[in-house]
Coordinates of C-alpha atoms in Angstrom, one line a residue:
X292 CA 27.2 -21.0 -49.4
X293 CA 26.7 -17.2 -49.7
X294 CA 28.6 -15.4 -46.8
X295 CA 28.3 -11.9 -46.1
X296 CA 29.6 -11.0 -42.6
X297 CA 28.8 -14.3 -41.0
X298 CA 31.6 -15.0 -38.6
X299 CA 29.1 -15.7 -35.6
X300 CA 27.6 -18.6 -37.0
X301 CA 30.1 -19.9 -40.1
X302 CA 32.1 -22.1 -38.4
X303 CA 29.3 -23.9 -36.6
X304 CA 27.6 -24.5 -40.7
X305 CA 30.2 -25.0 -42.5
X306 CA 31.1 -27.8 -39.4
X307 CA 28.1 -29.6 -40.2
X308 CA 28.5 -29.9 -43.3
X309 CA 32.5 -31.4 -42.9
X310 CA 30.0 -33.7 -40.7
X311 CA 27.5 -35.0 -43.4
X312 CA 27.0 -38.7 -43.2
X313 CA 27.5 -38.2 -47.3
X314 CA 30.1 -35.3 -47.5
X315 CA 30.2 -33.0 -50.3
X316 CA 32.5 -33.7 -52.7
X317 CA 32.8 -29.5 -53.4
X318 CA 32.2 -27.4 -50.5
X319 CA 32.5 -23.3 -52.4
X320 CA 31.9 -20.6 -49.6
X321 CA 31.2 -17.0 -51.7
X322 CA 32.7 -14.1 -49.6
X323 CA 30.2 -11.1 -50.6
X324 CA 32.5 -8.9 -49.5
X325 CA 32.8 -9.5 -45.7
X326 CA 35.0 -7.4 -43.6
X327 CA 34.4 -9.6 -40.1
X328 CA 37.1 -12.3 -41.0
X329 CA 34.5 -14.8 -42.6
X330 CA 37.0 -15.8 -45.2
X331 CA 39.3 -16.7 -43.1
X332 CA 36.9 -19.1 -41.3
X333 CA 36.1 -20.9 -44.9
X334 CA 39.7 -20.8 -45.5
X335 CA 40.4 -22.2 -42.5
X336 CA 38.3 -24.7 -42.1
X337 CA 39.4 -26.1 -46.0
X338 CA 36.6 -24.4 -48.2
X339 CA 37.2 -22.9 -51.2
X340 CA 36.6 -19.0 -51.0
X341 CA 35.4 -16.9 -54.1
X342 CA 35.7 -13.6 -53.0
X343 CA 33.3 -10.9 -54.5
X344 CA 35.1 -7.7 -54.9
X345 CA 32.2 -5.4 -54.2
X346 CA 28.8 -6.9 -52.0
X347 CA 26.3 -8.0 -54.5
X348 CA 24.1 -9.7 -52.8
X349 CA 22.9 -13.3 -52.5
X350 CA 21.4 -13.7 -55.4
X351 CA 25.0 -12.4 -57.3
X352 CA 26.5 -14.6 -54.3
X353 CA 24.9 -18.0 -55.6
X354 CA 25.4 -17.6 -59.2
X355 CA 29.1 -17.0 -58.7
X356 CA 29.1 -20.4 -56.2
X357 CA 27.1 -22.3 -58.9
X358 CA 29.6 -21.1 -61.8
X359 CA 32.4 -21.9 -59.4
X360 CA 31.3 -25.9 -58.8
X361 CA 30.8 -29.0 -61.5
X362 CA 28.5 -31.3 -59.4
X363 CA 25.4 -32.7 -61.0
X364 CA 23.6 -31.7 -57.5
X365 CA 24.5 -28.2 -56.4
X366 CA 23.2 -27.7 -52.5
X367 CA 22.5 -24.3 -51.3
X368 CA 22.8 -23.7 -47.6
X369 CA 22.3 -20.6 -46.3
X370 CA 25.3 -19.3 -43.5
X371 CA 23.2 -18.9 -40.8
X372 CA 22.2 -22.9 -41.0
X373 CA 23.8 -25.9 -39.6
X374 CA 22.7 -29.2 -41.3
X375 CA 21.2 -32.3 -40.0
X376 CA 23.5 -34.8 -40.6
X377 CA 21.7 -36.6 -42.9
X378 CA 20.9 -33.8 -44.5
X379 CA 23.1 -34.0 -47.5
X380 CA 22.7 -38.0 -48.1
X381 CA 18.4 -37.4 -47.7
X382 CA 18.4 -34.3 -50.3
X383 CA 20.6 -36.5 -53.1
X384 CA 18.3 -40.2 -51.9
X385 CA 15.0 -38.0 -53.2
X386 CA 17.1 -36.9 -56.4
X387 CA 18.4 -40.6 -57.4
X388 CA 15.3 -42.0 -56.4
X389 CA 12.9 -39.5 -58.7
X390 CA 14.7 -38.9 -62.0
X391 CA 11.4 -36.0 -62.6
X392 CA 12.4 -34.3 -59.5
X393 CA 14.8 -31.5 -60.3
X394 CA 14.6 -29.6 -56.6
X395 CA 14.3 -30.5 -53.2
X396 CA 14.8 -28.3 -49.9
X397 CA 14.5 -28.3 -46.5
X398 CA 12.7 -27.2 -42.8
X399 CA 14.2 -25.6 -40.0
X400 CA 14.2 -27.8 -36.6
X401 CA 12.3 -26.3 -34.0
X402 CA 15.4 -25.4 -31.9
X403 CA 17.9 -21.9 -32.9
X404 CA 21.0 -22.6 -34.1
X405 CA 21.9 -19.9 -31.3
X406 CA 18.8 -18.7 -28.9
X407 CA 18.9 -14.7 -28.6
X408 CA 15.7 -14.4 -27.9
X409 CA 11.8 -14.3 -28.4
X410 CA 12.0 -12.7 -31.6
X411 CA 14.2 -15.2 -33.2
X412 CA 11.7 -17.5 -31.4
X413 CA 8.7 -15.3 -33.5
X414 CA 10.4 -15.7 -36.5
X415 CA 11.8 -19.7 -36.2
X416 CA 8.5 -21.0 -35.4
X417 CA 6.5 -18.6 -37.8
X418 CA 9.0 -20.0 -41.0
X419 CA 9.2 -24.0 -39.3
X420 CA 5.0 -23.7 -39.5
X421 CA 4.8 -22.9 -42.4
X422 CA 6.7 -25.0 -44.5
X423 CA 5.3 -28.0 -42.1
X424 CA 2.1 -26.9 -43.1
X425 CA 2.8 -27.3 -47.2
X426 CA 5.3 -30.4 -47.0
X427 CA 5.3 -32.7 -50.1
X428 CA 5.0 -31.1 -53.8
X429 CA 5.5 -27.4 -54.2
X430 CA 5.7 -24.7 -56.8
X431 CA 8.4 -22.5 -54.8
X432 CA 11.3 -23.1 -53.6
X433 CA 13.7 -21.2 -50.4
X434 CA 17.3 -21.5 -51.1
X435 CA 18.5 -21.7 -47.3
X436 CA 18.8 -25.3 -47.5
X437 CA 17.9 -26.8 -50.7
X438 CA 19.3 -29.0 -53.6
X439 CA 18.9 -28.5 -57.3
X440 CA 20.1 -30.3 -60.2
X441 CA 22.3 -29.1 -62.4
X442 CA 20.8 -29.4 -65.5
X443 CA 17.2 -27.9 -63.9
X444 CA 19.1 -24.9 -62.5
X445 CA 20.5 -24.6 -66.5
X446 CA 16.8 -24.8 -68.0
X447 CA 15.8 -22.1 -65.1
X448 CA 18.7 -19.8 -65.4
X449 CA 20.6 -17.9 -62.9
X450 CA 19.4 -15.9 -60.0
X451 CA 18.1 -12.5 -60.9
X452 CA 21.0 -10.3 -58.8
X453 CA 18.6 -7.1 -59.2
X454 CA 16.9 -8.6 -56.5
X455 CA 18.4 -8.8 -53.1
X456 CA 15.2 -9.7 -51.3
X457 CA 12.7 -11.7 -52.3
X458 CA 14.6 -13.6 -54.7
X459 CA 13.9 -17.2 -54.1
X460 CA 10.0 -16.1 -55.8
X461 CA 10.9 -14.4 -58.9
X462 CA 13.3 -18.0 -59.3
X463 CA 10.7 -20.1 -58.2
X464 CA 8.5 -18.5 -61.2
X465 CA 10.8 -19.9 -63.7
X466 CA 12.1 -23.1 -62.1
X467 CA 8.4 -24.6 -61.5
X468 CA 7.6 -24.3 -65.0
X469 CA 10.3 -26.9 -65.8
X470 CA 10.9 -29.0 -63.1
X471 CA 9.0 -30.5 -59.7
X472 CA 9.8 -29.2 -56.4
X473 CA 9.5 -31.0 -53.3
X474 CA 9.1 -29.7 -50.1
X475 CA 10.9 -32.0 -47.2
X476 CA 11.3 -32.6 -43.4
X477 CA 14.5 -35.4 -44.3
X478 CA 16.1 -32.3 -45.2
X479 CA 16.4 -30.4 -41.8
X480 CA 18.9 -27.6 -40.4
X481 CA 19.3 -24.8 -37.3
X482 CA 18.4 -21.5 -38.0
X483 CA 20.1 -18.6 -36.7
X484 CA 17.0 -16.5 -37.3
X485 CA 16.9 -12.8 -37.0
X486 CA 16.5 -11.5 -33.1
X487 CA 15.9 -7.9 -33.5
X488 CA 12.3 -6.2 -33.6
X489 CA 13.2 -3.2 -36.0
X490 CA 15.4 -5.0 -38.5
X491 CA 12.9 -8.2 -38.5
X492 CA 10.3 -5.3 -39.6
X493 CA 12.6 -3.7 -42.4
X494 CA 13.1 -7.4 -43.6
X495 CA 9.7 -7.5 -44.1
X496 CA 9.2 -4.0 -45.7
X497 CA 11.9 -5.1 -48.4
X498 CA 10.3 -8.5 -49.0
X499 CA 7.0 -7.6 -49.6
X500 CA 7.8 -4.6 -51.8
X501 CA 8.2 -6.7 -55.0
X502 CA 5.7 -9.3 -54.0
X503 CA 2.7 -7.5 -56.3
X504 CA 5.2 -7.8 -59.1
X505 CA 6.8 -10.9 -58.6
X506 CA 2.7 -12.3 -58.6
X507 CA 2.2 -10.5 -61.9
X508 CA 5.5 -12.3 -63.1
X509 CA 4.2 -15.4 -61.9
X510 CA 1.1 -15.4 -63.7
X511 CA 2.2 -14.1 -67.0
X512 CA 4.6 -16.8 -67.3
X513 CA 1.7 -19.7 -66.4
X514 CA 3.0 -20.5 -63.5
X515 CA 1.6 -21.4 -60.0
X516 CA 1.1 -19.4 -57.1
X517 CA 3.9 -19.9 -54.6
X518 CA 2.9 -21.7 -51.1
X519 CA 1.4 -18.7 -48.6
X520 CA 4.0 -17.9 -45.6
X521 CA 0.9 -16.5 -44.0
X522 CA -2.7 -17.1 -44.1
X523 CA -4.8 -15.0 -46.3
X524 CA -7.7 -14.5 -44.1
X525 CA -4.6 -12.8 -41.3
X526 CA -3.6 -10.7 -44.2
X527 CA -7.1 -9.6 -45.2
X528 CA -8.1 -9.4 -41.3
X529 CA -5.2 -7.0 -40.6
X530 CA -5.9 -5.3 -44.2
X531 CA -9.3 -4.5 -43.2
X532 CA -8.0 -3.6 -39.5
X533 CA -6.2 -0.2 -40.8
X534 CA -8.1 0.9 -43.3
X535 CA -10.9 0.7 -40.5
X536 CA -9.0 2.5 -38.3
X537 CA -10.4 6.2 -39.2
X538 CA -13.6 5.2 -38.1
X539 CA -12.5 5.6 -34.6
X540 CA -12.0 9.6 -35.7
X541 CA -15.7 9.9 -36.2
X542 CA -16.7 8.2 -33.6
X543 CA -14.9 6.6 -30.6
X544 CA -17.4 3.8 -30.9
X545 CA -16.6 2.8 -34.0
X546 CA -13.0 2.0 -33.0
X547 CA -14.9 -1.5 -32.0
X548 CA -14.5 -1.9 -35.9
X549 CA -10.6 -2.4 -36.0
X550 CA -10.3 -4.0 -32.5
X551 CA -13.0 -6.8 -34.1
X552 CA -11.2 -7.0 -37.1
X553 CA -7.8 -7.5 -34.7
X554 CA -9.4 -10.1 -33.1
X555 CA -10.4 -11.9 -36.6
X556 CA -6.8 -11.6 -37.6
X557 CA -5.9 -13.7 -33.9
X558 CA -7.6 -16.4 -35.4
X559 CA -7.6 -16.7 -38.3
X560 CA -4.9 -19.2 -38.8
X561 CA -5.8 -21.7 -35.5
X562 CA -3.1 -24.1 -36.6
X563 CA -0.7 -21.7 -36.1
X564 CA -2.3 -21.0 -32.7
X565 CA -1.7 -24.3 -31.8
X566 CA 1.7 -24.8 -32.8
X567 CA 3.2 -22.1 -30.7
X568 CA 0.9 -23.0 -27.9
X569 CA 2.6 -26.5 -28.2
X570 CA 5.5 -25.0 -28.7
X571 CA 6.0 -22.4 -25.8
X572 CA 3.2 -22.2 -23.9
X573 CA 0.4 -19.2 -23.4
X574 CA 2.3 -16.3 -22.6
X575 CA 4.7 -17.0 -25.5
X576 CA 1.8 -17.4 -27.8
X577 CA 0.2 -14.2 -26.5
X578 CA 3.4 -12.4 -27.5
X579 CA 3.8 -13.9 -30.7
X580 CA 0.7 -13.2 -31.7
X581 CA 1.3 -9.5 -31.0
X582 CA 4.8 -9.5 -33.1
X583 CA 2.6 -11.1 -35.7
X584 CA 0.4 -8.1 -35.9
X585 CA 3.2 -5.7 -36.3
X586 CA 5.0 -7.7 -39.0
X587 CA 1.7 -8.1 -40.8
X588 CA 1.1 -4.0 -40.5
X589 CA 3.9 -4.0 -42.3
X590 CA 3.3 -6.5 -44.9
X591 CA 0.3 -4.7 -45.8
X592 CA 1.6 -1.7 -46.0
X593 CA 4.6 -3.1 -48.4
X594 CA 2.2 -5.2 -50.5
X595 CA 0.3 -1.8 -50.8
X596 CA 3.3 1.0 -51.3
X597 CA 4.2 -1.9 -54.1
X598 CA 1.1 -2.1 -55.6
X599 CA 1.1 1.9 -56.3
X600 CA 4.5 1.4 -57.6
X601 CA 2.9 -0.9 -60.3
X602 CA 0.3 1.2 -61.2
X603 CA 2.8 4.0 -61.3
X604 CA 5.3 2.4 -63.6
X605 CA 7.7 2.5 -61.2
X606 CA 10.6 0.4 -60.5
X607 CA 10.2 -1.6 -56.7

């Protein structure tokens, strides 16, 4: 488990997992250099620490875990996610009972692990969709909740820790190649999501900044393309929405362009429509939709500022 500052929410993970129906028989918490007392908690609680002198990051975070544990099955869990019970015992059944399976991880139950709001609620039904939508054999895998074997992780290598975002793709890249994935709802946890509209957007900025890249990665090394968080006509509809937008300057007419095009991007993905609705009824879905349009502004936006940097030569 990589830890960096996580004191409001460690004790309740690293509870669920003392509470596995098959406990671990190594439970490593990495201390990225925390200054909130999240050591102690580990510590506490009777989990070895490895303390990082300096913050890395979690890609620098789960190498140092990995190298710091002998199990054939090494579980990442993320500490801002308590585990299902079962969680542990249903992650190493799929390993044992599919010797060519070399990586399994989880969903995020519909509930927070702790509710602060409707922009954690955005973001936990946005990330349980879509990994619903793609359950069953993958070519990526997210590291929040997921189980690897040991000698798969070996073939793969270790985490790139130049990458503090957007990591779990450049892995995925190499580990796909070698091994199958499988994508699972008997592996489940609650997510302490993100709950604040700026910071949720500067996630975003950061993620898709190396996304171009990453895809050029991907492809060189034969790989497949990881499963779409989002669906490409949104993307495309919201793509084609701003650079639209200076039409409006010529005409005030022609700003029936963009707001068309806005309209597209509503629904272009009606499963996702649905699912809210289901979730949280019509005015929640109303304003998801709307924090969905900002986060895909700036997805765009990344996927393009990226993109130059490419062309450019420059480093993302």
């Amino acid at each position: 488990m990589p830890c960096y500052n996580a004191s409001r929410t460690l004790r309740l993970c690293l509870e669920s997992v003392l509470s596995q129906t098959r406990p671990p028989d190594e439970i490593v918490v990495v201390d990225d250099a925390s200054d909130d007392g999240s050591a102690a908690i580990a510590e506490e609680l009777g989990c070895r620490v490895v303390r990082l002198p300096a913050n890395r990051g979690v890609s620098a975070a789960r190498n140092a875990g990995v190298e710091s544990t002998t199990g054939d099955v090494i579980f990442f869990l993320d500490s801002d996610v308590a585990l299902r019970p079962d969680a542990v015992a249903a992650a190493v059944r799929l390993l044992d009972d599919d010797p060519g399976l070399g990586c399994v991880h989880g969903v995020y139950d519909t509930e927070p692990l702790i509710d602060d709001g409707p922009v954690e609620w955005y973001r936990l039904l946005h990330q349980v969709h879509w990994r619903r939508r793609h359950l069953g054999e993958v070519h990526s895998v997210v590291f929040a909740l997921a189980a690897i074997r040991r000698t798969a992780w070996l073939e793969a290598g270790r985490l790139d820790e130049g990458l503090r975002d957007s990591e779990d793709v450049e892995y995925s890249s190499r580990l796909a190649v070698r091994t199958r994935i499988v994508l699972t709802d008997a592996v489940m946890g609650r997510h302490d999501e993100g709950h604040r509209f700026w910071p949720v957007l500067a996630e975003q900025w950061r993620r898709a900044l190396p996304l171009i890249p990453l895809a050029l990665a991907t492809a060189r090394r034969g790989a497949a393309k990881p499963e779409n968080a989002n669906s490409r006509a949104g993307i495309l509809a919201c793509a084609l929405a701003l650079a639209c937008v200076p039409l409006g300057l010529l005409h005030p007419a022609l700003f029936a362009v963009p707001v068309a095009l806005v309209g597209w991007f509503v629904v272009a993905d009606p499963e996702l429509l649905r699912f809210v609705h289901r979730q949280r009824g019509a005015a929640f879905t109303a304003y998801f939709m709307a924090v969905h349009l900002a986060v895909h502004v700036v997805l765009v936006a990344g996927l393009a500022a990226g993109s130059l940097r490419v062309l450019r030569g420059s480093p993302v």
